[in-house]
Amino acid sequence: MQIAVHLWATGRGTISSLSFLIIRDVASVFRSDCFDTCFVNTYKSFIGHCQFLEPVLFQHIQFLRNSCVELCSVDLQKASRKASMSIQQLAKILKQGLLTKKKEAVKKICSWQYTSCIDLWVMFISANIHDYDLHPLLFTIIQIINGVAVLFSGPRYLPLRIKCIQWLNHLSSSTGIFIPVASMVLDILEYKIGKDVGKPGKDTNILFSKAYWLKSRNFQEQCVLSVIELLAAHFAQWSHHISFPDLATIPLVRLGKFHEITTIESFKRIVKRFIDQVEQNIEFVRKKRDEVPFSPKDQQSVESFLQLEKHSGNTSFTQYYKSIMDEAVSRNLAFFEKFSEAEEITKKAQKKIKLSQKERVTEGVNGRHSGKRKGTVSVDGGREEKMRRKENS
Protein backbone atom coordinates (compact mmCIF):
# COMPACT_ATOMS: atom_id res chain seq x y z
CA MET A 1 0.00 0.00 0.00
CA GLN A 2 2.82 2.41 0.85
CA ILE A 3 4.42 1.80 -2.55
CA ALA A 4 1.11 2.40 -4.34
CA VAL A 5 0.53 5.65 -2.42
CA HIS A 6 4.09 6.81 -3.15
CA LEU A 7 3.71 6.14 -6.89
CA TRP A 8 0.29 7.80 -6.90
CA ALA A 9 1.62 10.96 -5.25
CA THR A 10 5.00 11.27 -6.98
CA GLY A 11 4.28 9.72 -10.37
CA ARG A 12 2.74 11.38 -13.37
CA GLY A 13 0.15 10.34 -15.92
CA THR A 14 -0.45 6.60 -16.27
CA ILE A 15 1.70 5.56 -13.30
CA SER A 16 -0.17 7.84 -10.93
CA SER A 17 -3.59 6.84 -12.31
CA LEU A 18 -2.92 3.08 -12.15
CA SER A 19 -1.53 3.39 -8.62
CA PHE A 20 -4.71 5.10 -7.50
CA LEU A 21 -6.83 2.34 -9.04
CA ILE A 22 -4.98 -0.13 -6.82
CA ILE A 23 -5.62 2.02 -3.73
CA ARG A 24 -9.30 2.44 -4.58
CA ASP A 25 -9.80 -1.28 -5.30
CA VAL A 26 -8.18 -2.27 -2.00
CA ALA A 27 -10.39 0.21 -0.12
CA SER A 28 -13.50 -1.04 -1.94
CA VAL A 29 -12.90 -4.79 -1.61
CA PHE A 30 -11.58 -4.76 1.96
CA ARG A 31 -13.68 -1.80 3.08
CA SER A 32 -14.05 -2.63 6.78
CA ASP A 33 -10.36 -3.39 7.31
CA CYS A 34 -8.47 -1.22 4.85
CA PHE A 35 -10.43 1.97 4.18
CA ASP A 36 -8.95 3.85 7.15
CA THR A 37 -5.41 2.84 6.19
CA CYS A 38 -5.92 3.80 2.54
CA PHE A 39 -7.50 7.14 3.42
CA VAL A 40 -4.96 8.15 6.08
CA ASN A 41 -2.00 7.34 3.82
CA THR A 42 -3.42 9.17 0.80
CA TYR A 43 -4.54 12.17 2.88
CA LYS A 44 -1.13 12.57 4.51
CA SER A 45 0.61 12.23 1.17
CA PHE A 46 -1.72 14.79 -0.43
CA ILE A 47 -1.14 17.33 2.33
CA GLY A 48 2.61 16.67 2.27
CA HIS A 49 2.78 17.45 -1.44
CA CYS A 50 0.84 20.70 -0.92
CA GLN A 51 3.46 22.17 1.39
CA PHE A 52 5.34 23.97 -1.40
CA LEU A 53 3.17 24.42 -4.45
CA GLU A 54 4.21 25.94 -7.77
CA PRO A 55 1.95 26.71 -10.76
CA VAL A 56 3.56 23.91 -12.79
CA LEU A 57 2.25 21.39 -10.21
CA PHE A 58 -1.34 22.68 -10.03
CA GLN A 59 -2.80 20.08 -12.38
CA HIS A 60 -1.14 17.20 -10.53
CA ILE A 61 -2.34 18.52 -7.16
CA GLN A 62 -5.86 18.76 -8.57
CA PHE A 63 -5.57 15.12 -9.67
CA LEU A 64 -4.48 14.13 -6.15
CA ARG A 65 -7.38 16.10 -4.66
CA ASN A 66 -9.92 14.52 -7.01
CA SER A 67 -8.48 11.09 -6.21
CA CYS A 68 -8.98 11.70 -2.48
CA VAL A 69 -12.58 12.76 -3.11
CA GLU A 70 -13.20 9.61 -5.15
CA LEU A 71 -11.65 7.47 -2.42
CA CYS A 72 -13.88 9.12 0.19
CA SER A 73 -16.92 8.21 -1.90
CA VAL A 74 -16.16 4.51 -1.35
CA ASP A 75 -17.38 4.73 2.27
CA LEU A 76 -19.22 8.00 2.93
CA GLN A 77 -19.96 7.18 6.56
CA LYS A 78 -16.31 6.72 7.52
CA ALA A 79 -15.18 9.51 5.20
CA SER A 80 -17.62 11.98 6.76
CA ARG A 81 -16.17 11.23 10.21
CA LYS A 82 -12.64 11.82 8.89
CA ALA A 83 -13.80 15.00 7.19
CA SER A 84 -15.46 16.21 10.39
CA MET A 85 -12.23 15.74 12.36
CA SER A 86 -10.18 17.56 9.74
CA ILE A 87 -12.67 20.44 9.40
CA GLN A 88 -12.83 20.88 13.18
CA GLN A 89 -9.04 21.12 13.20
CA LEU A 90 -9.21 23.77 10.47
CA ALA A 91 -11.75 25.68 12.57
CA LYS A 92 -9.47 25.59 15.64
CA ILE A 93 -6.52 26.91 13.66
CA LEU A 94 -8.68 29.71 12.22
CA LYS A 95 -10.08 30.62 15.63
CA GLN A 96 -6.55 30.88 17.02
CA GLY A 97 -5.56 33.15 14.15
CA LEU A 98 -8.61 35.40 14.52
CA LEU A 99 -8.17 35.75 18.29
CA THR A 100 -4.42 36.25 18.55
CA LYS A 101 -3.48 37.65 15.10
CA LYS A 102 0.01 36.33 15.85
CA LYS A 103 2.34 35.87 12.91
CA GLU A 104 2.77 32.12 13.34
CA ALA A 105 -0.96 31.51 13.78
CA VAL A 106 -1.82 33.57 10.72
CA LYS A 107 0.95 31.94 8.68
CA LYS A 108 -0.61 28.51 9.27
CA ILE A 109 -3.83 29.72 7.68
CA CYS A 110 -2.29 31.53 4.72
CA SER A 111 -0.50 28.38 3.56
CA TRP A 112 -0.91 25.91 0.74
CA GLN A 113 -1.57 23.06 3.18
CA TYR A 114 -4.44 24.85 4.94
CA THR A 115 -6.10 26.07 1.74
CA SER A 116 -5.63 22.68 0.08
CA CYS A 117 -7.47 21.06 3.01
CA ILE A 118 -10.37 23.48 2.54
CA ASP A 119 -10.32 22.81 -1.20
CA LEU A 120 -10.45 19.04 -0.63
CA TRP A 121 -13.44 19.17 1.72
CA VAL A 122 -15.31 21.69 -0.44
CA MET A 123 -15.04 19.24 -3.34
CA PHE A 124 -15.97 16.27 -1.15
CA ILE A 125 -19.09 17.98 0.22
CA SER A 126 -20.12 19.24 -3.22
CA ALA A 127 -19.78 15.78 -4.76
CA ASN A 128 -21.61 13.81 -2.06
CA ILE A 129 -24.11 16.05 -0.26
CA HIS A 130 -27.05 14.62 -2.21
CA ASP A 131 -26.06 11.04 -1.30
CA TYR A 132 -25.28 11.54 2.39
CA ASP A 133 -26.20 14.07 5.07
CA LEU A 134 -23.18 16.39 5.01
CA HIS A 135 -25.04 19.59 5.94
CA PRO A 136 -23.27 19.99 9.32
CA LEU A 137 -19.93 19.88 7.47
CA LEU A 138 -21.28 22.28 4.84
CA PHE A 139 -22.23 24.97 7.35
CA THR A 140 -18.92 24.62 9.21
CA ILE A 141 -16.81 24.88 6.06
CA ILE A 142 -18.80 27.96 4.96
CA GLN A 143 -18.02 29.62 8.31
CA ILE A 144 -14.32 28.75 7.91
CA ILE A 145 -14.18 30.19 4.39
CA ASN A 146 -15.89 33.40 5.52
CA GLY A 147 -13.45 33.62 8.44
CA VAL A 148 -10.46 33.28 6.12
CA ALA A 149 -11.86 36.03 3.87
CA VAL A 150 -12.30 38.32 6.90
CA LEU A 151 -8.81 37.61 8.25
CA PHE A 152 -7.14 38.27 4.89
CA SER A 153 -9.20 41.16 3.56
CA GLY A 154 -6.47 43.46 2.19
CA PRO A 155 -5.53 43.90 -1.48
CA ARG A 156 -2.35 41.88 -1.01
CA TYR A 157 -4.50 38.80 -0.45
CA LEU A 158 -6.66 39.25 -3.54
CA PRO A 159 -5.84 35.74 -4.89
CA LEU A 160 -6.88 34.13 -1.60
CA ARG A 161 -10.08 36.20 -1.46
CA ILE A 162 -10.94 35.15 -5.00
CA LYS A 163 -10.42 31.52 -4.03
CA CYS A 164 -12.71 31.90 -1.01
CA ILE A 165 -15.49 33.32 -3.19
CA GLN A 166 -15.00 30.56 -5.76
CA TRP A 167 -15.38 27.96 -3.01
CA LEU A 168 -18.61 29.56 -1.81
CA ASN A 169 -19.98 29.79 -5.35
CA HIS A 170 -19.12 26.13 -5.94
CA LEU A 171 -20.82 25.03 -2.73
CA SER A 172 -23.89 27.10 -3.55
CA SER A 173 -24.10 25.70 -7.07
CA SER A 174 -23.72 22.05 -6.03
CA THR A 175 -26.01 22.17 -2.99
CA GLY A 176 -28.69 24.58 -4.24
CA ILE A 177 -28.34 26.63 -1.05
CA PHE A 178 -28.09 30.41 -1.36
CA ILE A 179 -24.76 31.69 -0.03
CA PRO A 180 -24.40 35.51 -0.13
CA VAL A 181 -21.11 36.57 -1.71
CA ALA A 182 -21.98 39.81 -3.55
CA SER A 183 -20.74 42.09 -0.76
CA MET A 184 -17.49 40.15 -0.46
CA VAL A 185 -16.99 40.40 -4.23
CA LEU A 186 -17.76 44.11 -4.51
CA ASP A 187 -15.37 44.96 -1.66
CA ILE A 188 -12.59 44.16 -4.14
CA LEU A 189 -13.49 47.34 -6.02
CA GLU A 190 -12.76 49.34 -2.85
CA TYR A 191 -9.07 48.39 -2.86
CA LYS A 192 -6.88 51.47 -2.99
CA ILE A 193 -4.69 51.44 -6.08
CA GLY A 194 -1.25 53.02 -5.88
CA LYS A 195 0.58 54.84 -8.64
CA ASP A 196 1.54 52.55 -11.52
CA VAL A 197 5.23 51.70 -11.28
CA GLY A 198 5.23 50.01 -14.67
CA LYS A 199 6.18 46.52 -13.57
CA PRO A 200 4.25 43.87 -15.49
CA GLY A 201 3.11 40.63 -14.01
CA LYS A 202 0.21 38.38 -13.17
CA ASP A 203 0.04 36.98 -9.69
CA THR A 204 -3.33 35.27 -9.30
CA ASN A 205 -2.02 31.75 -8.79
CA ILE A 206 -0.44 32.31 -5.38
CA LEU A 207 -2.04 33.05 -2.02
CA PHE A 208 -0.85 36.65 -1.79
CA SER A 209 0.57 39.22 -4.18
CA LYS A 210 3.90 40.98 -4.42
CA ALA A 211 3.94 44.60 -3.23
CA TYR A 212 4.93 46.03 -6.63
CA TRP A 213 2.03 44.22 -8.32
CA LEU A 214 -0.46 46.10 -6.13
CA LYS A 215 0.63 49.33 -7.83
CA SER A 216 0.42 48.04 -11.39
CA ARG A 217 -2.25 48.42 -14.05
CA ASN A 218 -2.44 44.61 -14.12
CA PHE A 219 -3.68 44.59 -10.53
CA GLN A 220 -6.43 47.09 -11.33
CA GLU A 221 -7.47 45.02 -14.31
CA GLN A 222 -7.44 41.80 -12.29
CA CYS A 223 -9.66 43.39 -9.64
CA VAL A 224 -12.29 44.45 -12.18
CA LEU A 225 -12.22 41.20 -14.15
CA SER A 226 -12.43 39.14 -10.96
CA VAL A 227 -15.46 41.10 -9.74
CA ILE A 228 -17.27 40.56 -13.05
CA GLU A 229 -16.40 36.84 -13.24
CA LEU A 230 -17.31 36.10 -9.62
CA LEU A 231 -20.55 38.09 -9.70
CA ALA A 232 -21.49 36.53 -13.03
CA ALA A 233 -20.98 33.05 -11.54
CA HIS A 234 -23.06 34.01 -8.49
CA PHE A 235 -25.86 35.56 -10.53
CA ALA A 236 -25.88 32.70 -13.05
CA GLN A 237 -26.92 30.31 -10.27
CA TRP A 238 -29.95 32.48 -9.40
CA SER A 239 -30.69 34.21 -12.71
CA HIS A 240 -33.90 32.17 -13.08
CA HIS A 241 -35.01 32.44 -9.47
CA ILE A 242 -38.13 34.43 -8.72
CA SER A 243 -36.19 36.69 -6.30
CA PHE A 244 -33.41 37.60 -8.77
CA PRO A 245 -34.54 41.24 -9.23
CA ASP A 246 -34.23 41.79 -5.47
CA LEU A 247 -30.91 39.92 -5.28
CA ALA A 248 -29.27 42.03 -7.99
CA THR A 249 -30.46 45.51 -6.95
CA ILE A 250 -27.75 46.52 -4.45
CA PRO A 251 -24.83 45.04 -6.46
CA LEU A 252 -26.01 47.02 -9.49
CA VAL A 253 -26.06 50.24 -7.46
CA ARG A 254 -22.47 49.70 -6.31
CA LEU A 255 -21.31 48.75 -9.80
CA GLY A 256 -23.04 51.84 -11.18
CA LYS A 257 -21.08 54.04 -8.77
CA PHE A 258 -17.82 52.40 -9.83
CA HIS A 259 -18.75 52.94 -13.48
CA GLU A 260 -19.23 56.65 -12.81
CA ILE A 261 -15.98 57.05 -10.86
CA THR A 262 -13.49 55.08 -12.96
CA THR A 263 -11.67 56.97 -15.71
CA ILE A 264 -10.34 53.90 -17.53
CA GLU A 265 -12.43 53.28 -20.64
CA SER A 266 -11.74 49.54 -20.84
CA PHE A 267 -13.08 49.11 -17.30
CA LYS A 268 -16.13 51.21 -18.13
CA ARG A 269 -16.96 48.97 -21.11
CA ILE A 270 -16.61 45.75 -19.10
CA VAL A 271 -18.75 46.99 -16.21
CA LYS A 272 -21.37 48.59 -18.49
CA ARG A 273 -21.78 45.36 -20.43
CA PHE A 274 -22.32 43.43 -17.19
CA ILE A 275 -24.84 45.97 -15.87
CA ASP A 276 -26.79 45.86 -19.14
CA GLN A 277 -26.95 42.05 -19.08
CA VAL A 278 -28.11 41.95 -15.46
CA GLU A 279 -30.75 44.64 -16.04
CA GLN A 280 -32.00 42.74 -19.06
CA ASN A 281 -32.33 39.57 -16.98
CA ILE A 282 -34.07 41.49 -14.18
CA GLU A 283 -36.65 42.72 -16.67
CA PHE A 284 -37.09 39.18 -18.03
CA VAL A 285 -37.65 37.64 -14.58
CA ARG A 286 -39.88 40.50 -13.42
CA LYS A 287 -42.09 40.16 -16.48
CA LYS A 288 -42.47 36.40 -15.94
CA ARG A 289 -43.06 36.95 -12.22
CA ASP A 290 -45.91 39.35 -12.88
CA GLU A 291 -47.66 36.70 -14.95
CA VAL A 292 -47.69 33.89 -12.35
CA PRO A 293 -50.88 33.17 -10.36
CA PHE A 294 -49.26 31.74 -7.20
CA SER A 295 -48.19 33.56 -4.02
CA PRO A 296 -44.65 33.69 -2.55
CA LYS A 297 -45.77 31.26 0.15
CA ASP A 298 -46.33 28.51 -2.44
CA GLN A 299 -42.82 27.03 -2.09
CA GLN A 300 -43.32 24.27 -4.66
CA SER A 301 -44.42 26.71 -7.35
CA VAL A 302 -41.58 29.08 -6.47
CA GLU A 303 -39.05 26.26 -6.89
CA SER A 304 -40.44 25.34 -10.32
CA PHE A 305 -40.41 28.96 -11.56
CA LEU A 306 -38.54 29.28 -14.91
CA GLN A 307 -36.99 25.82 -14.55
CA LEU A 308 -37.63 24.98 -18.21
CA GLU A 309 -35.79 28.14 -19.29
CA LYS A 310 -32.97 27.36 -16.87
CA HIS A 311 -32.39 23.85 -18.19
CA SER A 312 -32.56 25.00 -21.81
CA GLY A 313 -29.58 27.31 -21.22
CA ASN A 314 -30.71 29.67 -23.97
CA THR A 315 -31.42 32.80 -21.96
CA SER A 316 -29.37 35.91 -22.64
CA PHE A 317 -27.63 36.03 -19.25
CA THR A 318 -26.67 32.33 -19.42
CA GLN A 319 -25.03 32.91 -22.80
CA TYR A 320 -23.26 35.98 -21.45
CA TYR A 321 -21.98 34.00 -18.44
CA LYS A 322 -20.61 31.28 -20.72
CA SER A 323 -18.72 33.88 -22.77
CA ILE A 324 -17.26 35.40 -19.59
CA MET A 325 -16.04 32.00 -18.39
CA ASP A 326 -14.58 31.16 -21.83
CA GLU A 327 -12.58 34.39 -21.75
CA ALA A 328 -11.34 33.58 -18.23
CA VAL A 329 -10.25 30.09 -19.31
CA SER A 330 -8.40 31.55 -22.30
CA ARG A 331 -6.54 34.02 -20.07
CA ASN A 332 -5.54 31.33 -17.60
CA LEU A 333 -4.43 29.03 -20.41
CA ALA A 334 -2.29 31.79 -21.90
CA PHE A 335 -0.75 32.42 -18.48
CA PHE A 336 0.16 28.76 -17.97
CA GLU A 337 1.63 28.56 -21.47
CA LYS A 338 3.78 31.62 -20.77
CA PHE A 339 4.77 30.18 -17.40
CA SER A 340 5.73 26.84 -18.99
CA GLU A 341 7.80 28.62 -21.63
CA ALA A 342 9.51 30.72 -18.96
CA GLU A 343 10.14 27.59 -16.90
CA GLU A 344 11.73 25.86 -19.92
CA ILE A 345 13.90 28.89 -20.72
CA THR A 346 15.03 29.07 -17.08
CA LYS A 347 15.96 25.37 -17.06
CA LYS A 348 17.94 25.74 -20.30
CA ALA A 349 19.74 28.81 -18.94
CA GLN A 350 20.60 27.01 -15.70
CA LYS A 351 21.89 24.05 -17.70
CA LYS A 352 24.11 26.31 -19.80
CA ILE A 353 25.48 28.00 -16.66
CA LYS A 354 26.33 24.64 -15.10
CA LEU A 355 28.05 23.47 -18.30
CA SER A 356 30.10 26.67 -18.58
CA GLN A 357 31.10 26.41 -14.91
CA LYS A 358 32.15 22.80 -15.44
CA GLU A 359 34.20 23.76 -18.50
CA ARG A 360 35.98 26.55 -16.58
CA VAL A 361 36.83 24.16 -13.76
CA THR A 362 38.20 21.60 -16.25
CA GLU A 363 40.23 24.25 -18.05
CA GLY A 364 41.65 25.48 -14.74
CA VAL A 365 42.71 21.97 -13.74
CA ASN A 366 44.26 21.28 -17.16
CA GLY A 367 46.06 24.63 -17.12
CA ARG A 368 47.71 23.92 -13.76
CA HIS A 369 48.81 20.44 -14.82
CA SER A 370 49.53 20.86 -18.53
CA GLY A 371 52.47 18.43 -18.43
CA LYS A 372 50.34 15.56 -17.31
CA ARG A 373 47.56 13.58 -18.87
CA LYS A 374 44.24 15.37 -19.16
CA GLY A 375 42.18 15.02 -16.04
CA THR A 376 45.06 13.80 -13.76
CA VAL A 377 46.37 15.50 -10.63
CA SER A 378 49.91 15.18 -9.18
CA VAL A 379 50.08 13.34 -5.86
CA ASP A 380 53.54 14.64 -4.84
CA GLY A 381 52.52 18.28 -4.50
CA GLY A 382 54.46 19.30 -7.68
CA ARG A 383 57.92 18.47 -6.26
CA GLU A 384 58.96 16.74 -9.48
CA GLU A 385 58.19 19.86 -11.51
CA LYS A 386 60.20 22.06 -9.09
CA MET A 387 63.26 19.79 -9.34
CA ARG A 388 63.10 19.94 -13.16
CA ARG A 389 63.03 23.76 -13.05
CA LYS A 390 66.14 23.83 -10.79
CA GLU A 391 68.08 21.56 -13.17
CA ASN A 392 67.19 23.75 -16.16
CA SER A 393 68.30 26.89 -14.32
Coordinates of N, CA and C in Angstrom, one line a residue, residues 87-95 98 118 121-122 135-151 164-165 167-169 171-172 179-180:
I87 N -12.0 19.1 9.5 CA -12.7 20.4 9.4 C -12.7 21.1 10.8
Q88 N -12.9 20.3 11.8 CA -12.8 20.9 13.2 C -11.4 21.4 13.5
Q89 N -10.4 20.7 13.0 CA -9.0 21.1 13.2 C -8.8 22.4 12.4
L90 N -9.3 22.5 11.2 CA -9.2 23.8 10.5 C -9.9 24.9 11.2
A91 N -11.0 24.6 11.8 CA -11.8 25.7 12.6 C -11.0 26.1 13.8
K92 N -10.3 25.2 14.5 CA -9.5 25.6 15.6 C -8.3 26.5 15.2
I93 N -7.7 26.1 14.1 CA -6.5 26.9 13.7 C -7.0 28.3 13.3
L94 N -8.1 28.4 12.6 CA -8.7 29.7 12.2 C -9.1 30.5 13.4
K95 N -9.7 29.9 14.4 CA -10.1 30.6 15.6 C -8.9 31.2 16.3
L98 N -7.7 34.2 14.4 CA -8.6 35.4 14.5 C -8.5 36.0 15.9
I118 N -9.0 22.9 2.8 CA -10.4 23.5 2.5 C -10.9 23.1 1.2
W121 N -12.1 19.4 1.1 CA -13.4 19.2 1.7 C -14.6 19.9 1.0
V122 N -14.3 21.0 0.4 CA -15.3 21.7 -0.4 C -15.7 20.8 -1.6
H135 N -24.7 18.2 5.7 CA -25.0 19.6 5.9 C -24.3 20.2 7.1
P136 N -24.1 19.4 8.2 CA -23.3 20.0 9.3 C -21.9 20.4 8.9
L137 N -21.3 19.6 8.0 CA -19.9 19.9 7.5 C -20.0 21.1 6.5
L138 N -21.1 21.2 5.8 CA -21.3 22.3 4.8 C -21.3 23.6 5.6
F139 N -22.1 23.7 6.6 CA -22.2 25.0 7.3 C -20.9 25.3 8.1
T140 N -20.2 24.3 8.5 CA -18.9 24.6 9.2 C -17.9 25.1 8.2
I141 N -17.8 24.5 7.0 CA -16.8 24.9 6.1 C -17.1 26.3 5.5
I142 N -18.4 26.6 5.4 CA -18.8 28.0 5.0 C -18.3 29.0 6.0
Q143 N -18.5 28.7 7.3 CA -18.0 29.6 8.3 C -16.5 29.8 8.3
I144 N -15.8 28.7 8.0 CA -14.3 28.7 7.9 C -13.9 29.6 6.7
I145 N -14.5 29.4 5.6 CA -14.2 30.2 4.4 C -14.5 31.7 4.6
N146 N -15.6 32.0 5.2 CA -15.9 33.4 5.5 C -14.9 34.0 6.5
G147 N -14.5 33.2 7.5 CA -13.4 33.6 8.4 C -12.1 33.9 7.8
V148 N -11.7 33.1 6.9 CA -10.5 33.3 6.1 C -10.5 34.6 5.3
A149 N -11.7 34.8 4.7 CA -11.9 36.0 3.9 C -11.8 37.3 4.7
V150 N -12.3 37.2 6.0 CA -12.3 38.3 6.9 C -10.9 38.6 7.4
L151 N -10.2 37.5 7.7 CA -8.8 37.6 8.2 C -7.8 38.2 7.2
C164 N -11.6 32.1 -2.0 CA -12.7 31.9 -1.0 C -14.1 32.1 -1.7
I165 N -14.2 33.1 -2.5 CA -15.5 33.3 -3.2 C -15.8 32.2 -4.2
W167 N -14.9 29.1 -3.8 CA -15.4 28.0 -3.0 C -16.8 28.1 -2.6
L168 N -17.2 29.3 -2.2 CA -18.6 29.6 -1.8 C -19.6 29.4 -3.0
N169 N -19.2 29.9 -4.2 CA -20.0 29.8 -5.4 C -20.1 28.3 -5.7
L171 N -19.9 25.7 -3.7 CA -20.8 25.0 -2.7 C -22.3 25.4 -3.0
S172 N -22.5 26.6 -3.3 CA -23.9 27.1 -3.5 C -24.5 26.4 -4.8
I179 N -25.9 31.2 -0.9 CA -24.8 31.7 0.0 C -24.4 33.1 -0.5
P180 N -24.7 34.1 0.3 CA -24.4 35.5 -0.1 C -22.9 35.8 -0.3

